[in-house]
mmCIF file of C-alpha atoms and ligand atoms in Angstrom:
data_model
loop_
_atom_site.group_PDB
_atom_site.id
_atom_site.type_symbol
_atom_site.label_atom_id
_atom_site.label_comp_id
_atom_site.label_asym_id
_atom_site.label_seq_id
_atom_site.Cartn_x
_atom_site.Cartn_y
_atom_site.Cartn_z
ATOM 1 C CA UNK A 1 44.332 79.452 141.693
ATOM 2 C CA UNK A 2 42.505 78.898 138.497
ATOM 3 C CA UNK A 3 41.780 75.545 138.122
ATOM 4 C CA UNK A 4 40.592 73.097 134.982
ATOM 5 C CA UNK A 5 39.499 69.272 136.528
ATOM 6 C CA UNK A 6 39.740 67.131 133.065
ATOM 7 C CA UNK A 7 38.980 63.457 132.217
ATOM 8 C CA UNK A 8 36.151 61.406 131.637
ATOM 9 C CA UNK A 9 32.654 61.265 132.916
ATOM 10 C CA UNK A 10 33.364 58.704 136.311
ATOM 11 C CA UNK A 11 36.868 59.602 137.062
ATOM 12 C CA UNK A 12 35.986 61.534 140.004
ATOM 13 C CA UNK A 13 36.677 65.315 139.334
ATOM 14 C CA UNK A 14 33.296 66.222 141.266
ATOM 15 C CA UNK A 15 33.559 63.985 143.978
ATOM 16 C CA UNK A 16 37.239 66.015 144.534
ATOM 17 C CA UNK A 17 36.436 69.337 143.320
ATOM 18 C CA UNK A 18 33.945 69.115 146.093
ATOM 19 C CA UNK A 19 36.056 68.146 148.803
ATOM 20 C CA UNK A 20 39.065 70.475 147.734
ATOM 21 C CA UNK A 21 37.445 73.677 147.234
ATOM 22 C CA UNK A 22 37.134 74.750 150.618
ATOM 23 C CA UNK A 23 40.680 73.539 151.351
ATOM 24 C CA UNK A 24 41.678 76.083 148.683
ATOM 25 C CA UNK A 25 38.846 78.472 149.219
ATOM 26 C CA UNK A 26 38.065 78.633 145.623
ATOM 27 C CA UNK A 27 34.864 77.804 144.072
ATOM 28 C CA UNK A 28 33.668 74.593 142.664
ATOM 29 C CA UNK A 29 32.180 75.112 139.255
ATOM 30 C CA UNK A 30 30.877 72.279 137.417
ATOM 31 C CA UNK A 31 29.162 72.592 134.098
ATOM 32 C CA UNK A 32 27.201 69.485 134.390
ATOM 33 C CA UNK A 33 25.668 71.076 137.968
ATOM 34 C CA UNK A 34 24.803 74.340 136.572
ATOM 35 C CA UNK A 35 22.870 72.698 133.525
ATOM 36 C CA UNK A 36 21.051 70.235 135.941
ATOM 37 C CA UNK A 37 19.838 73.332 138.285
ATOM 38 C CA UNK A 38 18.691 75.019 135.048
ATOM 39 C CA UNK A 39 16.569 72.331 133.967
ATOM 40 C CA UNK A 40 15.292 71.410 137.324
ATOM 41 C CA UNK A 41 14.491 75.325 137.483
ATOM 42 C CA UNK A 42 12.330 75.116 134.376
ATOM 43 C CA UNK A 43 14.323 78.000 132.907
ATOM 44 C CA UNK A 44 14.888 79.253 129.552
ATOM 45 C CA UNK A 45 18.373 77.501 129.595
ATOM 46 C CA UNK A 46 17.203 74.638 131.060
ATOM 47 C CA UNK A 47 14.367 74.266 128.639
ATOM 48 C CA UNK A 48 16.868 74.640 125.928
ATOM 49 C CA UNK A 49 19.850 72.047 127.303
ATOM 50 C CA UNK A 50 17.179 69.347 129.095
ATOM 51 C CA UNK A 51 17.114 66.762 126.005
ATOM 52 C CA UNK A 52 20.699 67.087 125.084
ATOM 53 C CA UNK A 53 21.923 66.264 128.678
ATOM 54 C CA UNK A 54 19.488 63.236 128.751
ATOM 55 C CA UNK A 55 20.963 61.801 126.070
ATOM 56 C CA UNK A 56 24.617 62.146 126.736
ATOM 57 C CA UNK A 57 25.486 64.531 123.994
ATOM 58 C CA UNK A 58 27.221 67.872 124.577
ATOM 59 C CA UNK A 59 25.107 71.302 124.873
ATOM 60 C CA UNK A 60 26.722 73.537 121.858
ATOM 61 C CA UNK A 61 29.968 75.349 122.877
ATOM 62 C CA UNK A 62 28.325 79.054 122.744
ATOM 63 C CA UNK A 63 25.587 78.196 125.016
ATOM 64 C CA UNK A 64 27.953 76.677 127.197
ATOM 65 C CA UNK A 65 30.838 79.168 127.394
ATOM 66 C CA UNK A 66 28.696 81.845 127.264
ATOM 67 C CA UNK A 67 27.527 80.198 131.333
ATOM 68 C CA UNK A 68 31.087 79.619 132.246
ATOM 69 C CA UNK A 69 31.714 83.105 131.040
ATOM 70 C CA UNK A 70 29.063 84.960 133.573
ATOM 71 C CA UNK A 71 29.684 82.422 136.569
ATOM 72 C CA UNK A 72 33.609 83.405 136.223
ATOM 73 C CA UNK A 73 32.746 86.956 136.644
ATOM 74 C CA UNK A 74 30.935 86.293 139.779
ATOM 75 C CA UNK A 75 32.817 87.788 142.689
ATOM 76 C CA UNK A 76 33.451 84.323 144.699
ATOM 77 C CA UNK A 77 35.730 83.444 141.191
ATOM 78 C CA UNK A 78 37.753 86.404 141.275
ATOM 79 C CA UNK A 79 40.718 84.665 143.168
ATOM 80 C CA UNK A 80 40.388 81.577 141.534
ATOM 81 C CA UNK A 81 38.084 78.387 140.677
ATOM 82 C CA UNK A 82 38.206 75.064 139.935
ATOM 83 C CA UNK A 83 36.558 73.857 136.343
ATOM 84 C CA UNK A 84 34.856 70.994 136.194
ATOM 85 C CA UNK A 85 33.109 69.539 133.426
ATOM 86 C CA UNK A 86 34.596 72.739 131.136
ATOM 87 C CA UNK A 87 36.261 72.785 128.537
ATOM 88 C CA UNK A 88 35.235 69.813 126.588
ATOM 89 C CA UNK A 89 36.189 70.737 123.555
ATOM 90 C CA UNK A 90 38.888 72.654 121.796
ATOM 91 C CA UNK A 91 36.982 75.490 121.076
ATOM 92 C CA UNK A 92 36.084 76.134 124.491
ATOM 93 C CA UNK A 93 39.476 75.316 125.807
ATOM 94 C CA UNK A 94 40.689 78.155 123.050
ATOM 95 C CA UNK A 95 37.672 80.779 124.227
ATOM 96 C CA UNK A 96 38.462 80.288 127.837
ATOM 97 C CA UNK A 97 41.983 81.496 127.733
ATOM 98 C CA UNK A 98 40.333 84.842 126.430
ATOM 99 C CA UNK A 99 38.019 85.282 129.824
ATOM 100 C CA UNK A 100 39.746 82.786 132.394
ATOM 101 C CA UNK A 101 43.463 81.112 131.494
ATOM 102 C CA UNK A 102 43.860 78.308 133.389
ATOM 103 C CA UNK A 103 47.094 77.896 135.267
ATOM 104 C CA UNK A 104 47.172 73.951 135.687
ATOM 105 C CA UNK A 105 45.020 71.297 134.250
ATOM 106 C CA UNK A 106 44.823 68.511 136.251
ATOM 107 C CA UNK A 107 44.054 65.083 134.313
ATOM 108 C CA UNK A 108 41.780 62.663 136.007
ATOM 109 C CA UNK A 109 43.099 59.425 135.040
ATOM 110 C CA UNK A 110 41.459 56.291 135.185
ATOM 111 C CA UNK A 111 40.812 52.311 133.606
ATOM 112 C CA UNK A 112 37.515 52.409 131.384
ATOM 113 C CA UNK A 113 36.090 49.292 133.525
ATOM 114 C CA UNK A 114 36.168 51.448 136.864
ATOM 115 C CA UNK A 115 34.402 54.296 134.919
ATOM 116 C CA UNK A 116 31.500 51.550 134.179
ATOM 117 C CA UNK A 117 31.400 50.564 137.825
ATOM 118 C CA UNK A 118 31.182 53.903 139.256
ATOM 119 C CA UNK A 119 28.666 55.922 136.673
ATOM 120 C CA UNK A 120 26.233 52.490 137.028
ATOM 121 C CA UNK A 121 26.551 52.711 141.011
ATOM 122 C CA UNK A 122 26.689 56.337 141.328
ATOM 123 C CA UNK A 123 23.444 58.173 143.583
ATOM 124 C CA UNK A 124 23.104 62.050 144.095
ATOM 125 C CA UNK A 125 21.071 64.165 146.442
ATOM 126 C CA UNK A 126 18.621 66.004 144.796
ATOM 127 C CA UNK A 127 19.100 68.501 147.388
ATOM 128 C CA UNK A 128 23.008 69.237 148.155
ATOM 129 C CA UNK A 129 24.656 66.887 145.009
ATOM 130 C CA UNK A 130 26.564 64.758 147.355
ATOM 131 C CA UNK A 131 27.456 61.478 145.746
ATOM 132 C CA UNK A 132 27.343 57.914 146.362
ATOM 133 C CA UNK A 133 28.385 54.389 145.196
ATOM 134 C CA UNK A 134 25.854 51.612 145.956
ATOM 135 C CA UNK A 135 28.357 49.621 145.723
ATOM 136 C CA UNK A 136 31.382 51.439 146.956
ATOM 137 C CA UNK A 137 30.120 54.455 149.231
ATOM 138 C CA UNK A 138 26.597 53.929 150.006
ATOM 139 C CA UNK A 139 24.459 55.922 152.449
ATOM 140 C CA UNK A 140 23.418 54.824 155.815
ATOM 141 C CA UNK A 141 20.130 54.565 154.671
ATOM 142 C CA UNK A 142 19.191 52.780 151.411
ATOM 143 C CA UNK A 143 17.793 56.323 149.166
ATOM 144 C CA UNK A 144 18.774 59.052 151.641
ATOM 145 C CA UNK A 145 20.955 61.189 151.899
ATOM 146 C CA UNK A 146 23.611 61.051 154.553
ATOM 147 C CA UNK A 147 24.272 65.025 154.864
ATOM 148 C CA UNK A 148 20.903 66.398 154.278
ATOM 149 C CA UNK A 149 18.527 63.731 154.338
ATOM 150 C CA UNK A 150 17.439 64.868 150.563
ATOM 151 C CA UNK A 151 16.396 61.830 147.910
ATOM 152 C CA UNK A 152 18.797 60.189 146.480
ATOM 153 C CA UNK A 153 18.010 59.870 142.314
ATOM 154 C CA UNK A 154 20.042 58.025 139.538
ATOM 155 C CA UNK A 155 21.083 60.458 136.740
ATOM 156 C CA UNK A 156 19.105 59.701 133.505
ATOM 157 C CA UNK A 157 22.678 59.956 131.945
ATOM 158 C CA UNK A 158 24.311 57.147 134.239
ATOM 159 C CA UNK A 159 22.510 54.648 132.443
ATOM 160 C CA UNK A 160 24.554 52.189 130.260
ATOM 161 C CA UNK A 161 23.424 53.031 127.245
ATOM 162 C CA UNK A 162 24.139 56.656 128.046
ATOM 163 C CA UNK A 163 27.234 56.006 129.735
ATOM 164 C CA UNK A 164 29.042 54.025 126.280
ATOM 165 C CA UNK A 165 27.531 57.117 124.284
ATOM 166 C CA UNK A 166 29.554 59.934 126.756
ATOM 167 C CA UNK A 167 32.859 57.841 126.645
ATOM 168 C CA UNK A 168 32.318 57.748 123.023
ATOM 169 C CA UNK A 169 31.844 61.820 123.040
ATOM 170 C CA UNK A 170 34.689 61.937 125.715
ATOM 171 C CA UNK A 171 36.727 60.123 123.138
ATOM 172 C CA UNK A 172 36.171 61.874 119.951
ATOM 173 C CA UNK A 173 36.367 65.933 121.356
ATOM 174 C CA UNK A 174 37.412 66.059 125.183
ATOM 175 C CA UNK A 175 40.231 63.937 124.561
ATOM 176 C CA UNK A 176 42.188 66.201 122.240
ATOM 177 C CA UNK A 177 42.797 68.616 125.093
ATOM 178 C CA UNK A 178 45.110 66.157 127.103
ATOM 179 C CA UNK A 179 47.507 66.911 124.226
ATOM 180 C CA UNK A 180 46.410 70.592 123.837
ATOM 181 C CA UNK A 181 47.426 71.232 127.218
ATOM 182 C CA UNK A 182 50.596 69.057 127.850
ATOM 183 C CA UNK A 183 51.773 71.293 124.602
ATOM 184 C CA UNK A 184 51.234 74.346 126.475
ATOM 185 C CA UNK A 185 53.012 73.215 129.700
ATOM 186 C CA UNK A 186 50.121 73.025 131.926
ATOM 187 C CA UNK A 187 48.935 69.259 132.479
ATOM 188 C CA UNK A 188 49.630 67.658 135.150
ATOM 189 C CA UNK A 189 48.812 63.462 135.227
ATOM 190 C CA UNK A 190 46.785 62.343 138.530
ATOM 191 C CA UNK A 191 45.913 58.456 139.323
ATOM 192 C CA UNK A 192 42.077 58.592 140.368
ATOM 193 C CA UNK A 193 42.000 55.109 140.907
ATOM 194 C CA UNK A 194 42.892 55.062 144.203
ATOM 195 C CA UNK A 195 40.538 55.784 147.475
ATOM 196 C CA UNK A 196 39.221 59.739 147.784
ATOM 197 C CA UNK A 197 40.201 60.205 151.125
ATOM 198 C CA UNK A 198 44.206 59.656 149.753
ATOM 199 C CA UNK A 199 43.294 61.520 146.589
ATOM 200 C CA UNK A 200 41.999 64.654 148.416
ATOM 201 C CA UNK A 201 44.877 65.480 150.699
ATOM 202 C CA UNK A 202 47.421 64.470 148.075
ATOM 203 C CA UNK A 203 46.465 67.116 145.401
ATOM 204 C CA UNK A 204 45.752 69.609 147.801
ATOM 205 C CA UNK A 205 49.319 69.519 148.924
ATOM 206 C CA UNK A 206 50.599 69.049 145.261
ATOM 207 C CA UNK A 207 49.011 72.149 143.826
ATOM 208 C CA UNK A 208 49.478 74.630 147.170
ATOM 209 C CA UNK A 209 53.375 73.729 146.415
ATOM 210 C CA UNK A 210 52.922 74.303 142.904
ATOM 211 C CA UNK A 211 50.737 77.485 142.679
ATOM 212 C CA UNK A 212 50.362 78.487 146.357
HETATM 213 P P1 AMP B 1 28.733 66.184 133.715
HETATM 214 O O1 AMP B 1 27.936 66.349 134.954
HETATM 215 O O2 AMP B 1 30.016 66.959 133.724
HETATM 216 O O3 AMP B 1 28.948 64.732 133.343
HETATM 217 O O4 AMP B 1 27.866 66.819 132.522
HETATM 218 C C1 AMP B 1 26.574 66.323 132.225
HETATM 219 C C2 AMP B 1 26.156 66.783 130.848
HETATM 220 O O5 AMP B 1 26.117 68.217 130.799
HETATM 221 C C3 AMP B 1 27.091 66.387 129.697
HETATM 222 O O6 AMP B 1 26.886 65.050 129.246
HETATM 223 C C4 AMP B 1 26.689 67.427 128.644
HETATM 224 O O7 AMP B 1 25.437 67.124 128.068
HETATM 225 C C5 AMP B 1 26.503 68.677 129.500
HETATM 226 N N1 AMP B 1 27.774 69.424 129.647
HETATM 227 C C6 AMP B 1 28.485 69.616 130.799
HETATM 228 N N2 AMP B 1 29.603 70.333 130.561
HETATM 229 C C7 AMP B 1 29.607 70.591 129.238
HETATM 230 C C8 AMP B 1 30.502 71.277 128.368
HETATM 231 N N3 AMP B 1 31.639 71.841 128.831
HETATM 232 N N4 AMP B 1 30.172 71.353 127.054
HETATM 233 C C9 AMP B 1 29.040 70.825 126.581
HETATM 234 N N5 AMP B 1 28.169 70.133 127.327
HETATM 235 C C10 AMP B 1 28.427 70.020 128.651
#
């Protein structure tokens, strides 16, 4: 089952993407991860991408693809993944048919004052990437994390400043591939605004019908 998770920073595509993966034993692959390891890693990559992430712009398509590119031809991605975080723009959406065609694009639908609520609350282990909600979903214990007991840390891009600037990049080149992608027959609309644990078994069961 290959896999793309789009819509807009805060409309949960991680938070399902990690609960669904091992229902469909396919990968998780999120862009936004894979840059954050890199930079916490200190590597060449990460030393390239660091101040770009922090301040809500997009890393340049090449760099990017060309990471998608090598973590799809990983063996755990040869019977399918789940995209999230890539493509964001149209020429990535056009260079991933070459290496990776999607077979349904699932778009994460949501109001633009939940988004606000959820990127300003939102908490992630250091350690494993689980995610909370202050608000909404916190821990047990205020700064710790529930699974793994790692730190719990605020991204530098879920600040409000940050977050109007990545709805305004969201706007102006992620948005485009809604309509890209209806064209081509492979969106399909999902309401996020509803609670995870309905969410989760819900498209599990839709796409297993669909693509199974
Ligand atoms: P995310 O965790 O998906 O919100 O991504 C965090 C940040 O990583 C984004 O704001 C971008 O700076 C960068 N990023 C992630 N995916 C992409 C992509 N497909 N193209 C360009 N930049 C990306």
């Amino acid at each position: 089952m290959r896999l793309v998770f789009l819509g807009p920073p805060g409309a949960g595509k991680g938070t399902i993407a990690e609960r669904i993966h091992a229902v469909l034993s396919i990968p998780h692959i999120s862009t936004g991860d894979l840059f954050r390891k890199a930079i916490h890693d200190e590597t060449y990559l990460g030393k390239q991408v660091k101040e770009i992430l922090d301040s809500g712009h997009l890393v340049p398509d090449e760099l990017t693809t060309e990471m998608v590119k090598e973590r799809l031809a990983e063996k755990d991605a040869e019977k399918g993944f789940i995209l999230d975080g890539y493509p964001r723009t149209l020429p990535q959406a056009d260079a991933l048919n070459k290496f990776g065609h999607p077979e349904r694009v699932v778009n994460f639908m949501i109001p633009e004052e939940i988004i606000i609520t959820r990127l300003s609350g939102r908490r992630v282990c250091r350690k494993c990437h689980a995610t909370y909600n202050i608000k909404t979903s916190p821990p047990g214990a205020d700064g710790i994390c529930d699974v793994c007991g790692g730190e719990l840390y605020m991204r530098e891009d879920d600040a409000p400043e940050k977050i109007t600037k990545r709805l305004h990049v969201y706007a102006d080149l992620t948005q485009p591939l809604i309509e890209y992608y209806r064209k081509s027959g492979l969106l399909m609309d999902f309401d996020t605004n509803r609670p995870v644990d309905i969410l989760v078994p819900e498209l599990a069961t839709i796409l297993k019908n669909d693509l199974g």
